[in-house]
Every structure is written in structure tokens, then in C-alpha cells.
XYZ file of N, CA and C in Angstrom:
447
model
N 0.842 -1.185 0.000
C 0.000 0.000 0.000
C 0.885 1.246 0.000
N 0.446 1.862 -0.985
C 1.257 3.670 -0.928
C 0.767 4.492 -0.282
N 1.493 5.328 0.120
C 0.910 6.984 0.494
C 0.681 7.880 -0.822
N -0.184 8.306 -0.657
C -0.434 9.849 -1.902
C -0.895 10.920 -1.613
N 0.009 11.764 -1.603
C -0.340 13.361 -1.439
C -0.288 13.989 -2.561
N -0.416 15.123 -2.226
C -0.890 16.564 -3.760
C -0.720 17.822 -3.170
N 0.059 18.657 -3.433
C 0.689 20.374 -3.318
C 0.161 21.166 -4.055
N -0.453 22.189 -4.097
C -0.953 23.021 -4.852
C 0.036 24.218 -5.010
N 0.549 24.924 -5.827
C 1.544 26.187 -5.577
C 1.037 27.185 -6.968
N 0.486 27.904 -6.637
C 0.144 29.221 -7.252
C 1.527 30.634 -7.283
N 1.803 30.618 -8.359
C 2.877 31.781 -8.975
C 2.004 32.935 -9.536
N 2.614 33.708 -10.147
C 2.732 34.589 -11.282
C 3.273 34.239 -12.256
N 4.180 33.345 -12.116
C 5.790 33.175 -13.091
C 4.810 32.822 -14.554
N 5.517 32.654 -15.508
C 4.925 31.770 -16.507
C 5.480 30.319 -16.478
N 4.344 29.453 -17.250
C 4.562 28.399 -17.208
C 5.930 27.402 -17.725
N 6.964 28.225 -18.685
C 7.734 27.522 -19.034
C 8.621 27.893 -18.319
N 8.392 29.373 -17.426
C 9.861 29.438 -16.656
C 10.022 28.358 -15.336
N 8.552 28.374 -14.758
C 8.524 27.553 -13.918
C 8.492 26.206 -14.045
N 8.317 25.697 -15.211
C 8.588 24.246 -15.404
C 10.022 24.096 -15.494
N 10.964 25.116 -16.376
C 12.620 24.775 -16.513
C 12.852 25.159 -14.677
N 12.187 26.095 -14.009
C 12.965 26.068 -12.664
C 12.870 24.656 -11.574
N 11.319 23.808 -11.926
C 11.375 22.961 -11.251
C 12.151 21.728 -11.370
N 12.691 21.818 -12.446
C 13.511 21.016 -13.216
C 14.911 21.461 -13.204
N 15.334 22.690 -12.679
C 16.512 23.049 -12.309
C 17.488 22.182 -10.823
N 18.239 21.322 -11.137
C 19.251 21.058 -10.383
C 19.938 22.505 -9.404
N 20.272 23.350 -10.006
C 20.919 24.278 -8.797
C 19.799 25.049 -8.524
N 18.572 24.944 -8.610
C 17.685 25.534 -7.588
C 16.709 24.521 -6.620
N 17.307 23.071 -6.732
C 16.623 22.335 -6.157
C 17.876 22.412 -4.662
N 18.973 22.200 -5.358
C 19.876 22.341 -4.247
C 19.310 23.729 -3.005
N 19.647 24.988 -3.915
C 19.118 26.281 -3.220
C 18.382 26.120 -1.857
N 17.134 25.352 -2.369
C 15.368 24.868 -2.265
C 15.467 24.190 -0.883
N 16.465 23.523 -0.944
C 16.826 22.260 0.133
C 18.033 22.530 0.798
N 18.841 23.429 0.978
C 19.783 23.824 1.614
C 19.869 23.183 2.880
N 18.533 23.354 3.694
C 18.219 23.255 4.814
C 18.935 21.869 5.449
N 18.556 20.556 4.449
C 18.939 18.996 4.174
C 20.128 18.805 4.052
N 20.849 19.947 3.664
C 22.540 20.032 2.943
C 22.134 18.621 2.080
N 21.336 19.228 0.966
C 21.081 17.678 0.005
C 21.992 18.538 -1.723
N 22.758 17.563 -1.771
C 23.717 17.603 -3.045
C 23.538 16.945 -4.128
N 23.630 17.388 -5.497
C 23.690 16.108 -6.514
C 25.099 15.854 -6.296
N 24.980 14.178 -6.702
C 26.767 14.134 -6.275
C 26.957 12.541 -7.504
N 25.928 12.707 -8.371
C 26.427 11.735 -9.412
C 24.782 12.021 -10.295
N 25.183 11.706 -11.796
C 24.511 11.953 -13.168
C 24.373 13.350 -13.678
N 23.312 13.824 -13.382
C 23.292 15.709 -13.736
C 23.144 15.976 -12.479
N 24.291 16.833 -12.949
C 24.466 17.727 -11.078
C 24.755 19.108 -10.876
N 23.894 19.260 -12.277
C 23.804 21.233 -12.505
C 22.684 21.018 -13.622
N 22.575 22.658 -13.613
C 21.529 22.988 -15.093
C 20.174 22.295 -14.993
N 19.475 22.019 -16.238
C 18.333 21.476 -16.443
C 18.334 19.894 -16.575
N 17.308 19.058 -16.049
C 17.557 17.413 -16.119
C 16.378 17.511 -16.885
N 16.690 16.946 -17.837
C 15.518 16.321 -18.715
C 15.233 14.995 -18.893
N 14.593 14.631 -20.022
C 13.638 12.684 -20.023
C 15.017 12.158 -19.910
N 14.997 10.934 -18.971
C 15.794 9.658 -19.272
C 16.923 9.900 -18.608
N 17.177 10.645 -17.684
C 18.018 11.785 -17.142
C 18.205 11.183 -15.900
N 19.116 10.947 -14.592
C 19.199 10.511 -13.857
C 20.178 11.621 -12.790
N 19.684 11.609 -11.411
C 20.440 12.481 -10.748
C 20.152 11.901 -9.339
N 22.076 11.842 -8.944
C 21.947 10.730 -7.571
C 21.608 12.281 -6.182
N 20.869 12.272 -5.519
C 20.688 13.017 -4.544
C 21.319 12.613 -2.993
N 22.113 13.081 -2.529
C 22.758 12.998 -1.090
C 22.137 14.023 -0.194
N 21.570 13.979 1.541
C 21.148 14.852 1.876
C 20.742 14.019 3.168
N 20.569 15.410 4.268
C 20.527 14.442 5.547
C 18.996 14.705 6.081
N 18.462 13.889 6.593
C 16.893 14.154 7.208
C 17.393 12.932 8.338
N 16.481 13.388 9.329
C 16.099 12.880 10.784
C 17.514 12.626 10.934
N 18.641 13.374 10.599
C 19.921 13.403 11.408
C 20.732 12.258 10.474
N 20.441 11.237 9.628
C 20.735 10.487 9.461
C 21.301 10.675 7.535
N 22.531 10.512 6.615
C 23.044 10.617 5.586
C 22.514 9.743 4.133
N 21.203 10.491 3.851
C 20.467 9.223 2.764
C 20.759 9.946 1.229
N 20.912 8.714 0.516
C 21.317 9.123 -1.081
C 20.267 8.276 -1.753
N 20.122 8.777 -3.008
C 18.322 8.443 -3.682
C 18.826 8.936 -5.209
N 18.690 8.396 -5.798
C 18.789 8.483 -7.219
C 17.293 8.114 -8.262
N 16.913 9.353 -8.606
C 16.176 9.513 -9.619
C 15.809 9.508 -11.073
N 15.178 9.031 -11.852
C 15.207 9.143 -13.248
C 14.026 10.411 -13.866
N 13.933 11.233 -14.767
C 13.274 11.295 -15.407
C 12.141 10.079 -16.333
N 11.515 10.037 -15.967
C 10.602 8.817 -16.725
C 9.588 9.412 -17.687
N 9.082 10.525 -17.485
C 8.143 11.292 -18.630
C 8.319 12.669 -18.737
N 7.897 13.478 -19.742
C 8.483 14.996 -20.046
C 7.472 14.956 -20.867
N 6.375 15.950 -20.722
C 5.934 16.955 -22.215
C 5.736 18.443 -21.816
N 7.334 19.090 -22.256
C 7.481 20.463 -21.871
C 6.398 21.557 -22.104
N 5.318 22.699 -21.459
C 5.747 22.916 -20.473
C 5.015 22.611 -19.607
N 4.391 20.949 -19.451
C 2.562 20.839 -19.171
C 3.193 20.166 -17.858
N 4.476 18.851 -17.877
C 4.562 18.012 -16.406
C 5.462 17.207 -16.843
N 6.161 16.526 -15.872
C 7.743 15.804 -15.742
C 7.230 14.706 -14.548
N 7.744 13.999 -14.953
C 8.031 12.687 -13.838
C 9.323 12.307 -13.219
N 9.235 12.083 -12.068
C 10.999 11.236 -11.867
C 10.011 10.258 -10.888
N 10.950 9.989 -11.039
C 11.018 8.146 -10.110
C 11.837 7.666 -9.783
N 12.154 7.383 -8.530
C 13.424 6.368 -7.898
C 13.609 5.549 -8.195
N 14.830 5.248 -8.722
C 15.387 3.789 -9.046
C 16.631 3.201 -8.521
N 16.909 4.196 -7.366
C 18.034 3.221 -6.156
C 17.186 4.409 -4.973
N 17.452 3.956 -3.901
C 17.913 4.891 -2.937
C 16.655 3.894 -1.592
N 15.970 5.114 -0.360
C 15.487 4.793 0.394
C 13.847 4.168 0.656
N 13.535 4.499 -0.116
C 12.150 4.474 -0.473
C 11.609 2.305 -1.285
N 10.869 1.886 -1.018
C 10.441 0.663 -2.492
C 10.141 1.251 -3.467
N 9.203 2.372 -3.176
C 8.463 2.685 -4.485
C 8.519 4.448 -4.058
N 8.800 5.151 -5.085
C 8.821 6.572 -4.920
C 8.556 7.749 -6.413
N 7.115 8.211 -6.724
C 7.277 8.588 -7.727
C 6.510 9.786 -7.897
N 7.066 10.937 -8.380
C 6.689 12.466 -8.027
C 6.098 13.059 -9.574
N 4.929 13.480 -9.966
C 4.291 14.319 -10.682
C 4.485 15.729 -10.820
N 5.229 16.586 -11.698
C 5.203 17.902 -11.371
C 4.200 18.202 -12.596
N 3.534 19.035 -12.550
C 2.350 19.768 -13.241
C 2.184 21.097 -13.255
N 2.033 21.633 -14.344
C 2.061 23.221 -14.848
C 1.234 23.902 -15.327
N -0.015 24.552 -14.821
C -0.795 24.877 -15.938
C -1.143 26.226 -16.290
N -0.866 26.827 -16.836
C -1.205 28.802 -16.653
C -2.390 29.241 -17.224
N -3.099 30.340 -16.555
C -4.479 30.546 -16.769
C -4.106 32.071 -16.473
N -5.551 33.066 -16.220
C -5.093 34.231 -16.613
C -4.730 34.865 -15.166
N -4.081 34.155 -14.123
C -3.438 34.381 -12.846
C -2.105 34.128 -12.523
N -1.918 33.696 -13.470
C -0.467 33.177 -13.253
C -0.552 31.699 -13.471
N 0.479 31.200 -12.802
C 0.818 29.464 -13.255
C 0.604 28.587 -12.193
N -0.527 27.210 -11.946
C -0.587 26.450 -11.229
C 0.052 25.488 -10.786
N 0.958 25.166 -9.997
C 2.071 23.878 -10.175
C 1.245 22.899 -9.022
N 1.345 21.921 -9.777
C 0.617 20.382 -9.074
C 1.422 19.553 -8.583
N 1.956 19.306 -7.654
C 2.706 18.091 -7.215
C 2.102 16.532 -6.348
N 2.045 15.686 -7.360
C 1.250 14.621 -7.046
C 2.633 13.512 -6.456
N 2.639 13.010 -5.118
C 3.761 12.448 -4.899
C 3.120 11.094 -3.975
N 3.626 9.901 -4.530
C 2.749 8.555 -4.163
C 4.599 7.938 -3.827
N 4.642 7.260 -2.835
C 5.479 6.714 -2.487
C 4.818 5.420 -1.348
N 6.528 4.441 -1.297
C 6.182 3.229 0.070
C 7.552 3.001 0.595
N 7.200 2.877 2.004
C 8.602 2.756 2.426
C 8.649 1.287 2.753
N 9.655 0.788 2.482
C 10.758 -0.265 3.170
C 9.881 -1.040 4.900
N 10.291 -2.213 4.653
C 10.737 -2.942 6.284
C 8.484 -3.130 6.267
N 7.873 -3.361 5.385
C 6.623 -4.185 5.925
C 5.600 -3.496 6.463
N 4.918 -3.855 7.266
C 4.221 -3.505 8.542
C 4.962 -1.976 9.163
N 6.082 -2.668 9.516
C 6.702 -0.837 10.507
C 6.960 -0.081 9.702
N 7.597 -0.110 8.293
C 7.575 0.857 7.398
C 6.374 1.517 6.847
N 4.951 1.004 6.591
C 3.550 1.251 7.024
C 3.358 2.242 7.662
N 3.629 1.724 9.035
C 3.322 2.855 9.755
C 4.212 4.139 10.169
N 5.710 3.968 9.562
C 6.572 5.173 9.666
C 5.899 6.270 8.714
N 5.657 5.650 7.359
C 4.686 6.387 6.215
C 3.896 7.271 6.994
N 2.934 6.653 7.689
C 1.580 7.343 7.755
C 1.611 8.566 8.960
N 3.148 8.039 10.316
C 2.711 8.781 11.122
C 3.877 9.796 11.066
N 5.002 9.607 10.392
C 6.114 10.643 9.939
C 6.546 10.859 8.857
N 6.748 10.001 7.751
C 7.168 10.244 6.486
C 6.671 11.390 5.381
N 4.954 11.202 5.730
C 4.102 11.628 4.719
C 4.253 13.095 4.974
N 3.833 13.194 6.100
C 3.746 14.826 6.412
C 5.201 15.618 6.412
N 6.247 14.612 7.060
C 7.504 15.385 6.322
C 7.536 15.307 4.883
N 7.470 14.895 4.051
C 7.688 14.789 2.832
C 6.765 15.872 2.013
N 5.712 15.770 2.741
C 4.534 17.468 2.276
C 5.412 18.613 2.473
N 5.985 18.347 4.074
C 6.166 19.966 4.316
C 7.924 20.289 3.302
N 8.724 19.111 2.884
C 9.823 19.304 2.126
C 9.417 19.891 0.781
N 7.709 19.553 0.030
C 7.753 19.848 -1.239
C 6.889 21.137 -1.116
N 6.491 21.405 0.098
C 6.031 22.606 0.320
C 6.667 23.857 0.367
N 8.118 24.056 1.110
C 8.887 24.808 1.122
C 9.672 24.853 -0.061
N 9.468 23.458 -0.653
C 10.588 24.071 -1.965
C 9.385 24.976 -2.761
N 8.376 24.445 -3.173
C 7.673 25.136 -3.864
C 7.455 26.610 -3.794
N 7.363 26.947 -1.974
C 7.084 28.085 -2.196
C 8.995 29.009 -2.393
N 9.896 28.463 -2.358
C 11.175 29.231 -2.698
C 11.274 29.381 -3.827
N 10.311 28.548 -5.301
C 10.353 28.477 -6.044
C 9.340 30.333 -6.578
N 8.265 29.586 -5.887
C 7.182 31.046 -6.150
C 7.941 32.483 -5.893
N 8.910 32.353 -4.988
C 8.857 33.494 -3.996
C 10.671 34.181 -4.805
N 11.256 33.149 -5.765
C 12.550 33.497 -6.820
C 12.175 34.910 -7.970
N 13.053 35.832 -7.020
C 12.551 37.159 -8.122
C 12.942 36.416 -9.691
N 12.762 37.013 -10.800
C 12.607 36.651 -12.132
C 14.147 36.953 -12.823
């Protein structure tokens, strides 16, 4: 069984700037400072696009976790996929979504993941993981909104 959450983040920006920023490697770093989370293998600057892989290092609950991601879908400037294919997680796979209307640009983040270890990993999900993992794509989002132009 997965967890699934959803972020809503309302800009001004336009939609293609904010799709190349969410997709920006040195503003994800920026974003996450907090984690001291690094790319430290595949693309580890600039823009990651389809098929694209970027190993992430970074510390949460005190402890040194690395997670490597793929690009798995791209249709610029509407939504991007990555998905884990090493790291902490069984299953880990994040939706970014873009849509601009006459307010500015809507960004959607649909993020379904499962952790590890059964039963107790179950319940690490439901009673700590999830809501940290909201409030990580929450703050990036809004550093994203809040990046003068």
C-alpha cells in the first residue's frame, strides 16, 4: 500500500519558466539547503531532462540518505516525472504539473510513495514520512514562487 499526497503552488511566473525552474538542479539544491542535500552523481547542474538521472545525497532525521532519480516522462511545459530507481524508499514517484491561466501558473505536485521494512515501514509512512515529505515539497515550492525573475 502507498501513500499519496498533492501540493498546490500558485505563482505569477509563466509556465515555461517555472517548469525549466522545477527542473533546475541548482535551484533544487538552493530549495533544500536546509537537508545540505547535493547532486553528487549523473546531472548535477543545469536542467535534467527525459531519461536523465540524478543521484541526490542529503541528511533528514539526522541520518546521511542518497536516492537516485530518473526522469521517466516529459511533455514540456505541461509536467515531468521522476522516479526512484536506487535509494530509500520501495516505491517513490513524483508528478510535477504546470498549468497557466489568466493568474499566473498552477504547479501540481502529485507524490505517491512506500517505504521499506513491511508492517513498521507502514506505519513510519503514515505517522512521519508523509507529512515530512509534504512539508519538504512545500517549502521548496514556495522558494520556487517566492525566486525574483
Amino acid at each position: 500500500m502507498a501513500v499519496f499526497f498533492e501540493c498546490t503552488t500558485r505563482t505569477n511566473r509563466q509556465q515555461s519558466e517555472l517548469f525549466d525552474l522545477a527542473r533546475s538542479i541548482d535551484v533544487h539544491k538552493n530549495s533544500m539547503a536546509k537537508s545540505r542535500e547535493e547532486a553528487v552523481a549523473g546531472v548535477t547542474s543545469g536542467l535534467i531532462s527525459l531519461n536523465e538521472e540524478v543521484t541526490w545525497r542529503a541528511w533528514h532525521f539526522g541520518i546521511p540518505l542518497q536516492m537516485t532519480n530518473r526522469i521517466t516522462e516529459m511533455h514540456s511545459p505541461d509536467y515531468f516525472v521522476d522516479e526512484q530507481v536506487k535509494g530509500p524508499f520501495r516505491r517513490f514517484r513524483h508528478v510535477h504539473e504546470f498549468r497557466q491561466d489568466s493568474e499566473g501558473t498552477m504547479m501540481v505536485d502529485r507524490i505517491e510513495f512506500s517505504a521499506p521494512f513491511g508492517l513498521l515501514g507502514r506505519l513510519v509512512e503514515k505517522l512521519v514520512l508523509a507529512q515530512y515529505l509534504q512539508n519538504l515539497i512545500e517549502t521548496r515550492n514556495q522558494h520556487l514562487a517566492r525566486m525574483t525573475p
